[in-house]
XYZ file of C-alpha atoms in Angstrom:
593
model
C -0.117 0.039 0.037
C 1.594 3.357 -1.145
C 0.891 6.138 1.674
C 0.171 9.519 1.119
C 2.720 12.178 2.348
C 1.855 14.820 4.864
C 3.496 17.812 6.541
C 2.782 20.285 9.280
C 2.823 23.846 7.918
C 2.532 27.345 9.824
C 4.702 29.902 11.415
C 7.658 29.453 13.721
C 9.121 32.638 15.330
C 7.121 34.870 12.722
C 8.763 32.847 9.808
C 6.863 30.518 7.427
C 7.831 26.869 8.133
C 6.937 23.337 7.122
C 7.914 20.063 8.388
C 7.624 16.754 6.535
C 6.418 13.824 8.214
C 7.730 10.436 7.918
C 6.042 7.281 8.356
C 6.031 6.059 11.815
C 6.740 8.287 14.952
C 7.629 12.078 14.553
C 8.988 13.657 17.605
C 7.818 17.097 18.225
C 9.960 19.215 20.471
C 12.777 21.848 21.292
C 15.488 19.291 20.995
C 17.526 19.364 17.715
C 17.191 15.655 17.361
C 13.351 15.922 17.063
C 11.833 15.295 13.637
C 9.759 18.547 14.098
C 12.011 21.164 15.765
C 10.117 23.915 17.562
C 12.615 25.822 19.586
C 9.940 28.381 20.701
C 8.368 29.444 24.005
C 6.081 27.032 25.597
C 7.308 23.956 23.713
C 8.871 21.025 25.730
C 12.171 19.157 24.924
C 9.889 16.077 24.217
C 6.420 17.653 23.604
C 4.283 15.325 21.672
C 4.418 12.412 19.030
C 2.631 12.565 15.601
C 2.334 9.031 14.421
C 1.920 8.253 10.681
C 0.416 4.935 9.963
C -1.476 3.237 6.975
C -4.691 3.613 9.035
C -4.546 7.264 9.614
C -2.625 9.825 11.588
C -2.848 10.587 15.486
C -1.029 12.890 18.008
C 0.029 11.983 21.545
C 0.989 14.535 24.002
C 4.124 13.484 26.006
C 3.269 14.978 29.211
C 4.334 18.377 28.127
C 4.052 21.330 30.536
C 1.945 23.506 28.113
C -0.060 20.584 26.513
C -1.139 19.970 22.999
C -4.394 21.167 21.290
C -6.194 19.958 18.437
C -8.456 22.648 16.950
C -8.135 24.732 20.150
C -8.978 21.679 22.457
C -6.535 20.044 24.674
C -5.928 16.409 23.822
C -3.862 13.618 25.156
C -4.094 11.096 22.156
C -6.528 11.538 19.342
C -6.692 11.226 15.589
C -5.593 14.031 13.335
C -7.164 14.832 9.777
C -6.038 16.918 6.867
C -6.624 20.664 7.683
C -6.737 20.108 11.337
C -4.925 22.800 13.472
C -2.224 21.446 16.185
C -1.020 23.754 18.765
C 2.197 22.852 20.679
C 2.815 25.370 23.284
C 2.922 28.761 21.417
C 3.159 27.189 17.903
C 0.248 26.400 15.674
C 0.779 24.140 12.720
C -1.866 22.839 10.293
C -1.761 19.205 8.874
C -1.509 19.083 5.034
C -1.316 16.494 2.434
C 1.748 16.976 0.364
C 1.785 17.318 -3.519
C 3.863 14.601 -5.081
C 6.510 17.199 -6.103
C 7.070 18.233 -2.571
C 7.217 14.681 -1.498
C 10.337 13.641 -3.456
C 13.874 15.419 -3.302
C 15.442 16.686 -6.533
C 18.611 17.327 -4.248
C 19.457 15.209 -1.253
C 22.107 16.212 1.161
C 23.533 13.662 3.086
C 25.545 13.476 6.405
C 24.757 15.473 9.416
C 25.130 19.433 9.787
C 27.837 20.603 11.799
C 25.671 21.240 14.891
C 24.499 17.560 14.921
C 27.851 16.330 15.907
C 29.285 16.253 19.390
C 32.254 18.379 20.364
C 34.510 15.551 20.753
C 33.466 14.044 17.518
C 34.006 17.514 15.676
C 37.463 17.793 17.345
C 38.395 14.240 16.273
C 37.229 14.803 12.769
C 39.171 17.940 12.412
C 42.315 16.268 13.665
C 41.756 13.386 11.130
C 41.308 16.011 8.420
C 44.679 17.731 9.393
C 46.468 14.316 9.290
C 44.805 13.517 5.884
C 45.715 16.976 4.517
C 49.622 16.531 5.595
C 49.729 12.944 4.126
C 48.299 14.260 0.731
C 50.713 17.226 0.768
C 53.541 14.913 1.445
C 52.349 12.611 -1.475
C 52.328 15.605 -3.952
C 55.603 16.670 -3.033
C 57.229 13.208 -3.245
C 55.395 12.826 -6.796
C 56.464 16.369 -7.829
C 60.168 15.472 -7.178
C 59.831 12.590 -9.488
C 58.110 14.425 -12.321
C 60.453 16.145 -14.653
C 59.056 16.975 -17.975
C 58.433 14.699 -19.614
C 58.236 11.449 -17.780
C 58.743 8.390 -19.834
C 58.021 5.952 -17.061
C 55.212 6.820 -14.629
C 55.901 3.743 -12.291
C 58.238 5.548 -9.894
C 55.954 8.748 -9.325
C 53.060 6.232 -8.827
C 54.948 4.072 -6.424
C 55.931 7.307 -4.377
C 52.390 8.345 -4.369
C 50.966 5.164 -3.101
C 53.542 4.885 -0.433
C 53.072 8.503 0.669
C 49.211 8.213 0.750
C 49.098 4.904 2.538
C 47.537 3.004 -0.337
C 47.664 -0.718 -0.812
C 47.879 -0.344 -4.525
C 47.630 1.901 -7.615
C 47.656 2.384 -11.426
C 47.981 4.978 -14.011
C 45.341 4.335 -16.702
C 44.701 5.679 -20.106
C 41.357 5.294 -21.950
C 40.456 6.162 -25.486
C 36.628 6.086 -24.954
C 36.189 2.509 -26.283
C 36.985 -0.954 -25.067
C 38.920 -1.699 -21.907
C 41.146 1.182 -20.209
C 44.980 0.742 -20.800
C 46.978 0.343 -17.775
C 50.449 1.842 -18.236
C 51.758 0.912 -14.756
C 50.470 -0.774 -11.552
C 51.817 -1.454 -8.259
C 50.728 -3.184 -4.884
C 47.356 -4.919 -4.208
C 45.831 -6.762 -7.290
C 42.496 -5.364 -6.341
C 43.518 -2.203 -7.980
C 43.110 -4.044 -11.371
C 39.506 -4.619 -10.666
C 39.043 -1.167 -9.586
C 40.389 0.144 -13.003
C 37.091 -1.122 -14.694
C 35.158 1.294 -12.356
C 37.016 4.285 -13.827
C 35.518 4.264 -17.384
C 32.630 6.553 -16.303
C 34.984 8.847 -14.920
C 36.790 9.150 -18.111
C 33.627 9.686 -20.035
C 32.785 12.540 -17.648
C 36.206 14.184 -18.341
C 35.687 13.628 -22.312
C 32.143 14.793 -22.267
C 32.618 18.208 -20.414
C 35.930 18.871 -21.880
C 37.218 20.437 -18.575
C 40.179 18.468 -18.052
C 39.713 16.736 -14.757
C 37.072 14.944 -12.575
C 36.903 13.059 -9.336
C 35.114 9.833 -8.432
C 35.678 9.300 -4.595
C 38.319 8.839 -2.298
C 37.890 6.344 0.523
C 38.163 2.619 -0.090
C 38.924 3.350 -3.696
C 40.166 6.636 -5.014
C 39.908 7.638 -8.530
C 40.971 10.844 -10.642
C 41.244 11.591 -14.133
C 42.851 14.518 -16.126
C 43.038 15.063 -19.747
C 46.418 14.654 -21.579
C 47.340 18.006 -23.191
C 46.844 17.810 -26.971
C 44.904 14.554 -26.911
C 41.330 13.288 -26.151
C 42.608 10.540 -24.084
C 42.394 11.192 -20.263
C 45.021 9.900 -17.889
C 43.495 8.360 -14.675
C 45.144 7.613 -11.295
C 43.433 4.934 -9.351
C 44.465 4.092 -5.612
C 42.897 1.298 -3.417
C 43.345 0.325 0.279
C 41.749 0.901 3.603
C 44.392 3.036 4.703
C 43.618 5.698 1.920
C 42.806 8.918 3.812
C 39.556 10.679 3.216
C 39.317 14.263 2.116
C 41.964 13.898 -0.275
C 39.891 14.885 -3.255
C 41.692 18.079 -4.314
C 45.170 16.604 -3.800
C 44.146 13.369 -5.925
C 43.174 15.552 -8.641
C 46.299 17.600 -8.640
C 48.305 14.343 -8.928
C 46.216 13.370 -11.839
C 46.952 16.583 -13.470
C 50.572 16.158 -12.676
C 50.804 12.766 -14.247
C 48.638 13.721 -17.207
C 50.787 16.813 -17.901
C 54.321 15.338 -17.272
C 54.228 11.820 -18.738
C 55.772 10.921 -21.900
C 52.199 9.761 -22.956
C 51.524 13.253 -24.427
C 52.281 14.025 -28.222
C 56.059 13.780 -28.502
C 58.589 15.753 -30.826
C 56.778 19.139 -30.378
C 54.819 18.636 -33.689
C 51.547 19.522 -31.984
C 51.015 22.320 -29.758
C 49.502 21.021 -26.703
C 46.040 22.504 -25.846
C 45.962 23.340 -22.125
C 43.389 21.778 -19.900
C 41.180 23.934 -17.876
C 41.648 24.101 -14.122
C 38.631 25.027 -12.087
C 39.400 26.876 -8.986
C 37.804 26.112 -5.702
C 34.024 27.022 -5.486
C 33.565 27.163 -9.176
C 30.692 24.873 -10.350
C 31.510 23.816 -13.876
C 28.484 24.185 -16.190
C 27.296 21.381 -18.145
C 24.635 23.197 -20.318
C 25.422 23.609 -24.079
C 26.046 27.336 -23.448
C 28.939 26.761 -20.806
C 30.353 23.716 -22.697
C 30.565 26.099 -25.806
C 32.347 28.818 -23.361
C 34.790 26.344 -22.140
C 35.619 25.165 -25.631
C 36.423 28.775 -26.434
C 38.705 29.157 -23.378
C 40.838 26.252 -23.799
C 43.101 27.553 -26.526
C 43.103 31.069 -25.012
C 44.647 30.064 -21.617
C 48.106 29.400 -23.104
C 49.373 32.895 -23.685
C 48.809 36.610 -22.974
C 46.321 37.541 -25.347
C 44.118 40.388 -23.844
C 40.662 39.104 -23.031
C 37.424 41.118 -22.762
C 34.637 39.278 -20.872
C 31.041 40.521 -21.552
C 28.073 39.474 -19.573
C 25.178 40.613 -17.523
C 25.711 41.516 -13.909
C 25.887 38.688 -11.768
C 26.521 35.995 -14.571
C 29.828 35.149 -13.239
C 32.520 37.043 -15.274
C 34.921 37.143 -12.197
C 34.475 33.327 -11.859
C 35.448 32.858 -15.743
C 38.417 35.220 -15.018
C 39.436 33.196 -12.117
C 39.260 30.106 -14.334
C 41.358 31.502 -16.872
C 43.961 32.535 -14.454
C 44.003 29.024 -12.635
C 44.422 27.291 -16.186
C 47.157 29.650 -17.577
C 50.957 29.674 -17.186
C 50.528 32.703 -14.778
C 48.543 30.433 -12.270
C 51.489 30.812 -9.673
C 51.226 34.354 -9.803
C 48.445 36.606 -7.992
C 44.986 37.346 -9.267
C 44.111 40.709 -8.691
C 40.629 42.228 -9.289
C 39.628 45.735 -9.366
C 36.001 47.047 -9.849
C 36.208 50.437 -11.963
C 32.643 51.356 -10.970
C 33.256 51.019 -7.110
C 35.940 53.459 -6.851
C 35.520 57.334 -7.213
C 37.352 58.506 -10.521
C 39.671 60.789 -8.439
C 40.855 57.835 -6.372
C 40.934 55.035 -9.229
C 44.358 56.457 -10.591
C 46.218 55.889 -7.521
C 44.469 52.507 -6.871
C 45.557 51.399 -10.403
C 49.098 52.824 -10.901
C 49.842 53.289 -7.143
C 51.073 56.461 -5.399
C 54.394 57.886 -3.973
C 54.851 59.050 -0.458
C 54.496 62.737 0.088
C 52.272 63.549 -2.896
C 49.918 65.216 -0.335
C 49.868 65.633 3.379
C 49.461 62.256 5.238
C 49.987 60.164 2.103
C 52.168 57.055 2.316
C 53.854 55.206 -0.546
C 51.373 52.564 -1.903
C 51.627 49.882 -4.802
C 48.871 49.926 -7.269
C 47.017 46.915 -8.626
C 49.152 46.731 -11.786
C 52.310 46.237 -9.554
C 50.438 43.907 -7.337
C 49.312 41.741 -10.108
C 52.830 41.444 -11.739
C 53.519 37.924 -12.725
C 49.781 37.074 -12.548
C 46.526 38.314 -13.812
C 44.832 41.753 -13.305
C 40.922 41.866 -13.974
C 39.450 45.225 -14.517
C 36.014 44.658 -13.918
C 33.217 47.324 -15.357
C 36.041 49.078 -17.397
C 33.577 50.815 -19.256
C 33.074 53.020 -16.170
C 36.715 54.216 -16.267
C 37.258 57.921 -17.169
C 38.604 58.681 -20.630
C 41.755 60.481 -19.225
C 42.453 57.438 -17.158
C 42.018 55.154 -20.195
C 44.678 56.962 -22.062
C 46.994 56.354 -19.224
C 46.121 52.663 -19.028
C 46.726 52.430 -22.877
C 50.384 53.625 -22.387
C 50.944 51.297 -19.567
C 49.849 48.368 -21.765
C 52.020 49.424 -24.520
C 55.162 50.181 -22.647
C 54.621 47.463 -20.072
C 55.763 49.858 -17.214
C 53.815 52.029 -14.817
C 54.620 55.562 -13.220
C 53.028 55.977 -9.653
C 50.948 59.061 -9.075
C 53.523 61.615 -8.176
C 56.456 59.507 -9.137
C 59.145 60.327 -11.634
C 60.538 56.968 -12.443
C 58.630 54.022 -14.153
C 58.466 50.483 -12.771
C 58.300 47.525 -15.021
C 55.291 45.238 -14.696
C 54.531 41.989 -16.346
C 50.621 41.435 -16.071
C 48.132 39.391 -18.117
C 45.000 41.678 -18.414
C 41.408 40.577 -18.511
C 38.812 43.295 -18.745
C 34.952 42.635 -18.060
C 31.888 44.830 -18.709
C 28.133 44.331 -18.291
C 27.627 46.501 -21.353
C 27.922 45.465 -24.993
C 31.316 47.082 -26.046
C 29.665 48.433 -29.557
C 27.451 50.356 -27.338
C 30.338 51.911 -25.199
C 31.969 52.776 -28.478
C 29.026 54.378 -30.053
C 28.321 56.406 -26.932
C 31.897 57.633 -26.710
C 32.563 56.117 -23.317
C 35.520 54.014 -24.351
C 38.474 55.036 -26.444
C 38.612 52.815 -29.635
C 42.538 52.406 -29.328
C 42.248 51.087 -25.798
C 39.268 48.857 -26.962
C 41.271 47.249 -29.639
C 44.366 46.860 -27.254
C 42.362 44.945 -24.439
C 39.739 42.948 -26.731
C 42.380 40.634 -28.060
C 39.350 38.266 -27.751
C 35.771 38.906 -26.591
C 34.187 36.199 -24.494
C 30.411 36.312 -23.657
C 29.253 34.692 -20.443
C 25.665 33.507 -21.085
C 22.946 34.627 -18.595
C 21.637 32.091 -16.115
C 18.139 32.077 -18.134
C 20.109 30.671 -21.116
C 21.631 27.831 -19.251
C 18.820 26.413 -17.014
C 20.396 23.031 -17.081
C 23.227 24.166 -14.808
C 20.668 25.521 -12.043
C 20.418 22.049 -10.226
C 23.939 21.859 -9.824
C 24.258 25.391 -8.685
C 21.524 24.994 -6.120
C 23.108 21.943 -4.853
C 26.519 23.680 -4.466
C 25.078 26.675 -2.804
C 22.751 24.889 -0.415
C 25.525 22.594 0.896
C 27.839 25.553 1.291
C 25.441 27.625 3.277
C 24.067 24.596 5.311
C 27.811 24.024 6.253
C 28.530 27.723 6.955
C 25.520 27.911 9.409
C 25.583 24.593 10.691
C 22.018 24.104 9.558
C 20.699 20.586 8.986
C 19.025 20.797 5.609
C 17.790 17.426 4.126
C 17.702 18.577 0.631
C 15.326 20.594 -2.078
C 12.114 18.975 -3.187
C 11.275 18.449 -6.994
C 8.487 21.190 -6.650
C 10.952 23.728 -5.220
C 13.434 22.954 -7.894
C 11.011 23.332 -10.534
C 10.232 26.889 -9.363
C 14.088 27.703 -9.227
C 14.431 26.407 -12.612
C 11.630 28.087 -14.255
C 12.286 31.717 -12.875
C 14.173 33.957 -15.269
C 16.913 35.118 -12.668
C 17.529 38.691 -13.795
C 20.240 39.006 -11.206
C 21.765 35.657 -12.501
C 24.091 33.550 -10.574
C 24.446 36.193 -7.866
C 20.608 36.333 -7.312
C 20.382 32.683 -7.127
C 22.944 32.595 -4.565
C 21.462 35.194 -2.319
C 17.972 33.398 -2.650
C 19.536 30.093 -1.678
C 20.973 31.649 1.459
C 17.706 33.033 2.487
C 15.967 29.653 1.905
C 18.751 27.713 3.999
C 18.061 30.171 6.859
C 14.249 29.774 6.673
C 14.459 25.871 6.224
C 13.320 24.241 9.619
C 16.029 22.030 11.104
C 16.297 18.612 9.604
C 13.653 19.577 6.738
C 13.887 19.779 2.946
C 13.444 23.148 1.143
C 10.036 22.826 -0.431
C 7.747 24.934 -2.359
C 6.206 26.530 0.631
C 9.486 28.327 1.434
C 9.707 29.779 -2.195
C 8.278 33.237 -2.648
C 5.585 33.692 -4.936
C 7.792 35.649 -7.363
C 9.889 32.809 -8.139
C 6.884 30.532 -9.314
C 7.144 29.626 -12.755
C 6.384 32.283 -15.182
C 5.802 31.182 -18.722
C 6.339 33.783 -21.280
C 3.975 34.219 -24.117
C 5.272 33.193 -27.517
C 5.942 36.205 -29.395
C 4.601 34.398 -32.600
C 1.202 33.786 -30.800
C -0.804 37.190 -31.515
C -3.785 36.069 -29.763
C -4.598 38.730 -27.319
C -5.691 36.502 -24.496
C -2.387 34.715 -24.376
C -0.608 37.994 -23.793
C -3.234 39.229 -21.348
C -2.852 35.951 -19.267
C 1.023 36.120 -19.113
C 0.781 39.934 -18.051
C -1.863 38.917 -15.531
C 0.269 36.275 -13.946
C 3.231 38.501 -13.579
C 1.206 41.299 -11.883
C -0.707 38.793 -9.651
C 2.667 37.140 -8.468
C 4.186 40.568 -7.689
C 1.244 41.385 -5.469
C 1.273 38.189 -3.629
C 4.910 38.641 -3.129
C 4.419 42.134 -1.858
C 1.854 40.954 0.567
C 3.811 37.807 1.863
C 1.126 35.632 0.216
C -1.786 37.245 1.923
C -4.719 36.880 -0.967
C -7.031 39.462 0.526
C -4.408 42.242 0.719
C -3.263 41.164 -2.697
C -6.745 41.575 -4.107
C -6.967 45.047 -2.554
C -3.683 45.954 -4.299
C -5.043 44.531 -7.732
C -8.259 46.421 -7.220
C -10.309 43.388 -7.368
C -12.359 41.170 -5.153
C -11.083 38.355 -3.086
C -13.403 35.892 -4.986
C -12.220 37.321 -8.291
C -8.438 36.901 -7.295
C -9.491 33.260 -6.310
C -10.866 32.661 -9.742
C -7.809 34.108 -11.514
C -5.463 32.070 -9.450
C -7.375 28.903 -10.498
C -7.523 30.059 -14.133
C -3.849 30.834 -14.295
C -2.813 27.702 -12.529
C -1.054 29.676 -9.765
C -0.559 27.776 -6.460
C 0.018 29.700 -3.152
C 0.702 26.543 -1.146
C -2.673 26.640 0.286
């Protein structure tokens, strides 16, 4: 028998909250281990049990100080039905049957939140992580010592890695996309040979997204793969053994890159110029949509050299993330990455910030290096370069041509070696047409123009971004978030996100804070403005189609402004409460009621 799904929904501390009920006993109380956590006035530590059984639902008060009420009447043990109101202390919740989309998780977050672990456990895990980190760093150092370019025999580095990492065995593997992977060398436990077959999916991932590297897992079996420069055959590193330390993912990927880039398996003789792989910095979520895959394909040949780049994209689309990706993948990766937002600094201060300033130029002024000097040997990102004053654009042009900078108030020039990336949220043609940008500087910095697609053009990436941000914010705040429901994810995917990834990030931070302890982010937490808003087909000239689309947008805006209160929303819209109800039904707008 398939049981229906249920939840309790209401307000906790003035904030909307919903609690999914599991089959069996659901403990209601102020303790964090409760299924329904109500850390509010009048709620006992073990307040009540809500039992979900095939035959129905009942509530049992557990001798709480302030009692449990059903529809306003105190109860000890009684049956509960959909739409009944339960009051635990000062908190009132209504029993609801859950729509299927809110019963299933689109993103499941496994593992307890930090606040669920005891102090001793947390300290023990911290010490274990430190030891694992030290082990992997030692392993990388040993492998690095044995990896001059090129390496014709990867066996010694592999044995050094396995020994330093405490692995029972390892293998260096290559796969061309068909048949069985080729093992170039192996050592230790024969179990590694059986583990190699599991690595094929990892190689497929590297070949599919073309980003150069991927990680399967670290634990009993650790696997990493990295693309060999100039070929489509990724190199993989497989390690096995119970001694393999956890938390070694970044290091194992680094070793895979070292082996892939340093072995003699790459094209020999210098006949083909190798195409660098892309190295994603920490915190960057690799997009898998066609739009982002095309962007990565453009990037790969650009990171090998100093061709000036201009990144164009809407605010919040991720221009700085792309710039950091270019820096991490380039020969300047060991140098600094310095970002300067030209729109955030007053014009009279931007020159000193960019070029530096000599001591004594004015009273109290001390000598300070500019961003150009700070970025020497690395990459400088000039964000919103279209807001730079024309006079300053002329000075920047001279610096780029002469490769030297004269600080404000200075008399001698200082050589600089900088890879320049500029970014703007305005189309460069418009900047030139409006006279806001010097043509000679534009052609100097726009060796290649990269366009970062807005989030609405790469909706396929939203689930991965949602999972990344929810995990991050849950970890930062110590909140136990079970995941994101299908219905909530549908709303997030369907929204147009005018603020792009940055708006999505801020919204998910808010949703993590609102999510009750141990529960999933469901559609009741998603504000009405994020509800799916179908856009009328421009080729459909029927008036009612466009009227309906406009009505939907305005109604959702009114509901958002009133916090979902339909009576107040109807007043803002200038219609009756019943009229709004009919429109909601006709337009298919759900308010979570």
